[in-house]
Every structure is written in structure tokens, then in C-alpha cells.
Amino acid sequence: NEYKSYLRMAVVFESSICDEVRRKFEALADNTKYYEADLERLKIDDVYVSRFLTHQKEDKDEAAKMIDSVFTWRKQQGIRELDYSNTQDEKLKCLFFRNKDNEGNGILWMEVKPYIKAHREEYQKYLMWLVENREGESESSQITCVLALSDVGVTESDVEFIKFFINLFMYYTPDTMKRIVIHNMHWLLNGVWKMVSVLLSEGAKKRVIFAKNTEIYNTLPKESVVAACGGPDSYWGIPRK
């Protein structure tokens, strides 16, 4: 058995397996494209390497290629330069971490109604920063994502942002997405969902849960559900007017 232990639901492979992935990555790497800090983490952190292996279904070659792709993307996006720790930008508060799912993973909520399309790029940066700096990231914790879609119509949806959202978890944050809960999606958005769902692998599609009203309690602890989804937690990222 190549598995060594479990840490916050993450599989951790034997060091010899991780070292093999590191060697495969080094054979194709161009260190000028990456953050030095990312390379250092890769050298010493078997949990981190294991996330790539798990994401790629234990294929060592594909894991090495994904490391190259992720590291390149992180540098291009300026991930380590992003800092929203003291932001006072109210519009960004429609994205937030709050409470835990049944497995103890953090829940990332998006209140779609107050989202403003014209500021898509800023939301994308903020989302990257939130995921990068979440509690438990260094321990390889996963995330349950909830899209709160009550009262959201076609004109308020942003296909490009949803594509970015999905790509972030499909290609650039290995073994991070536990599930996506889509709450109260109007049937008019079925066409939008068809356009973006093609980005999901078959495995990822199985992690998407559609829930109406109180059906969300079948997936998340009732006490963890926030006001945007009709839950008992009265917290709003952006209070409705």
C-alpha cells in the first residue's frame, strides 16, 4: 500500500513515491517560470506533492505536468503578491469563508445576487487570495463551495467568472474541491450551466449538488447554512437591501 496516512481527509503518499514525482517534474521544469517559495515547498512537503498525485489519479507523469502548469500559472497570476487581508472593499464581501461542512472542511460561499460583472477581474483576484490563504491550506484541507443563486436571473449571471471559478479548482488548486453546492438555481439558468459544466471532468460533475430551499440541509449541517441560502446563521456577506 503506497498510502502512508490521512491528514484532514487528504491522502499522503510514501516519500519514495513523492520523490519520483519530484524527479519527473525536475526533468521538465523551467525554474525561471516559478516562485522560489513554491519550489521550496515542493522539495520538503509530501502532503503537497500528494495533492497533485491524488488529483491526477496517481499518475506520476500527469502529476509532474500539473505541477509545472500550476506553478507557472501561480507566477503569472501574481498569487503571492495578492493581499486583501485589510480590504475595505464592500463589493468583494459576496465571497467569504464561513462555517464547516460535515467533514470539517471550510465552506466557501458566493452570494451571486450582489456580484457586479464590471469588476470581474477584482473578484477573480480576491477568490484566488481567499483560497490561497484559507484556514488549513498548508494541511491540504478541502473546500465545499456554495453558489447562492436565489433571485438570480440570466442577466445577472457571469459565465466568464463561473468558468474561472471552475478552472481554479479543476486545474490550479489540486485536490481542493470537495463539492460544489448550487442552491436555488432558476430553470432559466439551465443554459448557462450547460455552457460551463463542459469544463468539469466526469469525476467533478459527480461532486456537483443541486439543492432547492431546505434540501441544502441534506448536504451541509443546518447550523452552518448562512442567510443567503435561508439558513439559521444570520450572517450576510453583503446584506440585502
XYZ file of C-alpha atoms in Angstrom:
241
model
C 0.000 0.000 0.000
C 1.561 3.275 -1.135
C -0.602 5.350 1.195
C 1.154 6.457 4.370
C -1.566 8.270 6.323
C -4.572 10.529 6.144
C -4.373 14.173 7.153
C -7.586 16.217 7.088
C -9.101 13.854 4.514
C -6.036 14.093 2.243
C -4.109 11.028 1.099
C -0.367 11.275 1.782
C 1.838 9.026 -0.319
C 5.115 7.433 0.734
C 8.128 9.735 0.408
C 9.662 7.471 -2.257
C 6.576 7.960 -4.436
C 6.655 11.720 -3.898
C 10.363 11.796 -4.743
C 9.651 10.061 -8.044
C 7.139 12.776 -8.928
C 9.697 15.431 -7.970
C 12.276 13.883 -10.315
C 9.781 13.768 -13.166
C 8.921 17.423 -12.557
C 12.605 18.434 -12.462
C 13.102 16.787 -15.862
C 10.638 19.177 -17.493
C 10.924 22.188 -15.176
C 11.920 25.728 -16.105
C 12.642 27.329 -12.739
C 12.523 30.825 -14.196
C 8.730 30.440 -14.543
C 8.035 29.645 -10.875
C 8.134 31.190 -7.429
C 11.178 30.064 -5.473
C 8.897 29.590 -2.442
C 6.724 27.149 -4.414
C 9.797 25.122 -5.398
C 10.963 25.029 -1.790
C 7.579 23.781 -0.625
C 7.608 21.069 -3.258
C 11.025 19.846 -2.050
C 10.003 19.305 1.572
C 6.236 18.795 1.653
C 4.981 15.296 0.825
C 1.420 16.373 1.603
C 1.635 18.988 -1.138
C 3.064 16.563 -3.700
C 0.368 14.059 -2.749
C -2.341 16.562 -3.632
C -1.127 16.543 -7.237
C -0.974 12.745 -7.282
C -4.483 12.425 -5.898
C -5.831 14.998 -8.346
C -4.286 13.071 -11.242
C -5.480 9.662 -10.008
C -1.964 8.537 -9.009
C -0.488 9.115 -12.472
C 3.028 10.345 -11.671
C 3.710 11.780 -15.134
C 0.456 13.751 -15.146
C 1.129 14.931 -11.597
C 4.523 16.295 -12.678
C 2.953 18.074 -15.655
C 0.295 19.563 -13.397
C 2.940 20.887 -11.001
C 4.582 22.703 -13.916
C 1.235 24.094 -15.072
C 0.145 25.193 -11.594
C 3.486 26.762 -10.691
C 3.597 28.660 -13.987
C 0.029 29.905 -13.532
C 0.670 30.993 -9.949
C 3.593 33.163 -11.008
C 1.668 34.606 -13.960
C -1.271 35.492 -11.701
C 0.961 37.005 -9.037
C -0.618 34.852 -6.338
C 1.999 35.574 -3.706
C 1.721 39.329 -4.240
C -2.040 39.436 -3.628
C -3.065 40.810 -0.237
C -6.652 41.505 0.754
C -6.142 40.987 4.474
C -7.132 44.584 5.220
C -9.513 45.238 2.356
C -12.406 47.621 2.925
C -13.926 46.907 -0.492
C -17.539 46.062 0.312
C -18.382 44.536 -3.068
C -15.898 41.701 -2.504
C -17.743 40.507 0.591
C -20.132 38.429 -1.524
C -17.300 35.859 -1.428
C -16.414 34.529 2.014
C -15.446 31.521 4.075
C -17.751 30.721 6.971
C -18.515 27.567 8.997
C -17.683 23.915 8.271
C -19.223 21.073 6.317
C -19.904 17.624 7.788
C -16.278 16.561 7.270
C -14.840 19.664 8.920
C -13.847 21.387 5.674
C -14.305 25.127 5.297
C -17.297 26.348 3.286
C -16.706 28.978 0.607
C -19.906 30.917 -0.065
C -20.707 33.111 -3.035
C -23.733 35.376 -2.861
C -24.304 35.795 -6.574
C -27.093 38.395 -6.417
C -24.872 41.374 -5.395
C -21.997 40.338 -7.714
C -21.048 43.106 -10.183
C -19.863 41.900 -13.612
C -17.878 45.051 -14.330
C -15.464 44.136 -11.511
C -14.881 40.527 -12.601
C -11.077 40.796 -12.534
C -11.047 42.038 -8.954
C -13.372 39.220 -7.853
C -11.064 36.729 -9.530
C -8.053 38.046 -7.655
C -9.952 38.054 -4.390
C -11.110 34.473 -4.936
C -7.533 33.352 -5.578
C -6.392 35.105 -2.416
C -9.201 33.580 -0.320
C -8.408 30.045 -1.446
C -4.652 30.557 -1.057
C -4.968 31.919 2.468
C -7.784 29.748 3.816
C -7.525 28.032 7.159
C -5.918 24.620 6.747
C -4.389 25.216 3.302
C -0.986 24.011 4.473
C -2.602 20.834 5.859
C -4.257 20.151 2.492
C -7.801 20.785 3.650
C -10.541 20.665 1.060
C -13.367 23.113 0.389
C -17.108 22.890 -0.067
C -18.215 25.675 -2.418
C -21.765 27.021 -2.325
C -23.245 29.227 -5.043
C -26.285 31.043 -3.600
C -28.498 31.742 -6.618
C -31.806 32.872 -5.117
C -33.380 35.633 -7.252
C -30.546 35.446 -9.807
C -31.543 35.629 -13.473
C -29.705 35.266 -16.765
C -28.736 38.951 -16.958
C -27.082 38.757 -13.528
C -25.064 35.620 -14.258
C -21.460 35.883 -15.420
C -20.385 32.894 -17.476
C -16.756 34.030 -17.633
C -16.440 34.290 -13.861
C -18.075 30.895 -13.322
C -15.615 29.428 -15.855
C -12.748 30.979 -13.898
C -14.227 29.636 -10.659
C -14.413 26.093 -12.053
C -10.985 26.219 -13.729
C -9.407 27.376 -10.481
C -10.412 24.121 -8.805
C -10.111 21.862 -11.844
C -6.604 22.855 -12.929
C -4.835 25.151 -10.462
C -5.636 24.064 -6.887
C -5.006 20.297 -6.773
C -7.331 18.080 -4.729
C -9.017 21.082 -3.137
C -12.684 20.999 -4.173
C -14.744 18.574 -2.087
C -18.069 19.502 -3.670
C -19.982 22.382 -5.240
C -23.494 23.046 -3.963
C -25.682 25.063 -6.326
C -28.573 26.448 -4.313
C -31.889 27.625 -5.770
C -30.816 27.830 -9.400
C -33.682 29.125 -11.563
C -34.542 26.961 -14.574
C -33.684 29.925 -16.817
C -30.040 29.372 -15.858
C -30.008 25.804 -17.193
C -28.486 27.043 -20.461
C -25.744 28.891 -18.581
C -24.952 25.781 -16.562
C -24.708 23.653 -19.709
C -22.100 26.055 -21.081
C -19.877 25.885 -18.006
C -20.431 22.255 -16.981
C -18.486 21.052 -20.035
C -15.375 22.267 -18.208
C -15.895 19.691 -15.475
C -14.430 16.214 -15.599
C -16.830 13.325 -15.072
C -15.476 12.922 -11.557
C -16.007 16.592 -10.792
C -19.565 16.502 -12.140
C -20.373 13.903 -9.504
C -19.373 16.431 -6.848
C -21.929 18.989 -8.011
C -25.103 19.014 -5.928
C -28.216 20.964 -6.855
C -30.371 21.903 -3.880
C -33.665 23.740 -3.552
C -34.540 25.599 -0.371
C -34.107 23.309 2.673
C -32.631 20.474 0.574
C -29.271 22.063 1.343
C -29.574 20.585 4.849
C -29.158 17.137 3.265
C -25.608 18.149 2.322
C -24.489 20.661 4.962
C -25.122 20.927 8.716
C -28.192 23.092 9.217
C -26.381 25.363 11.669
C -23.668 26.046 9.053
C -26.036 27.385 6.399
C -25.967 31.175 6.041
C -28.803 33.628 5.431
C -28.293 33.809 1.646
C -29.395 30.159 1.492
C -32.158 30.544 4.072
C -30.154 29.054 6.929
C -30.221 29.820 10.652
C -26.819 31.532 10.535
C -27.915 35.139 10.085
C -24.609 36.211 8.532
C -24.695 38.002 5.176
C -21.566 38.832 3.210
C -23.484 41.721 1.692
C -26.826 42.340 3.449
C -29.825 42.574 1.134
C -31.413 45.998 0.891
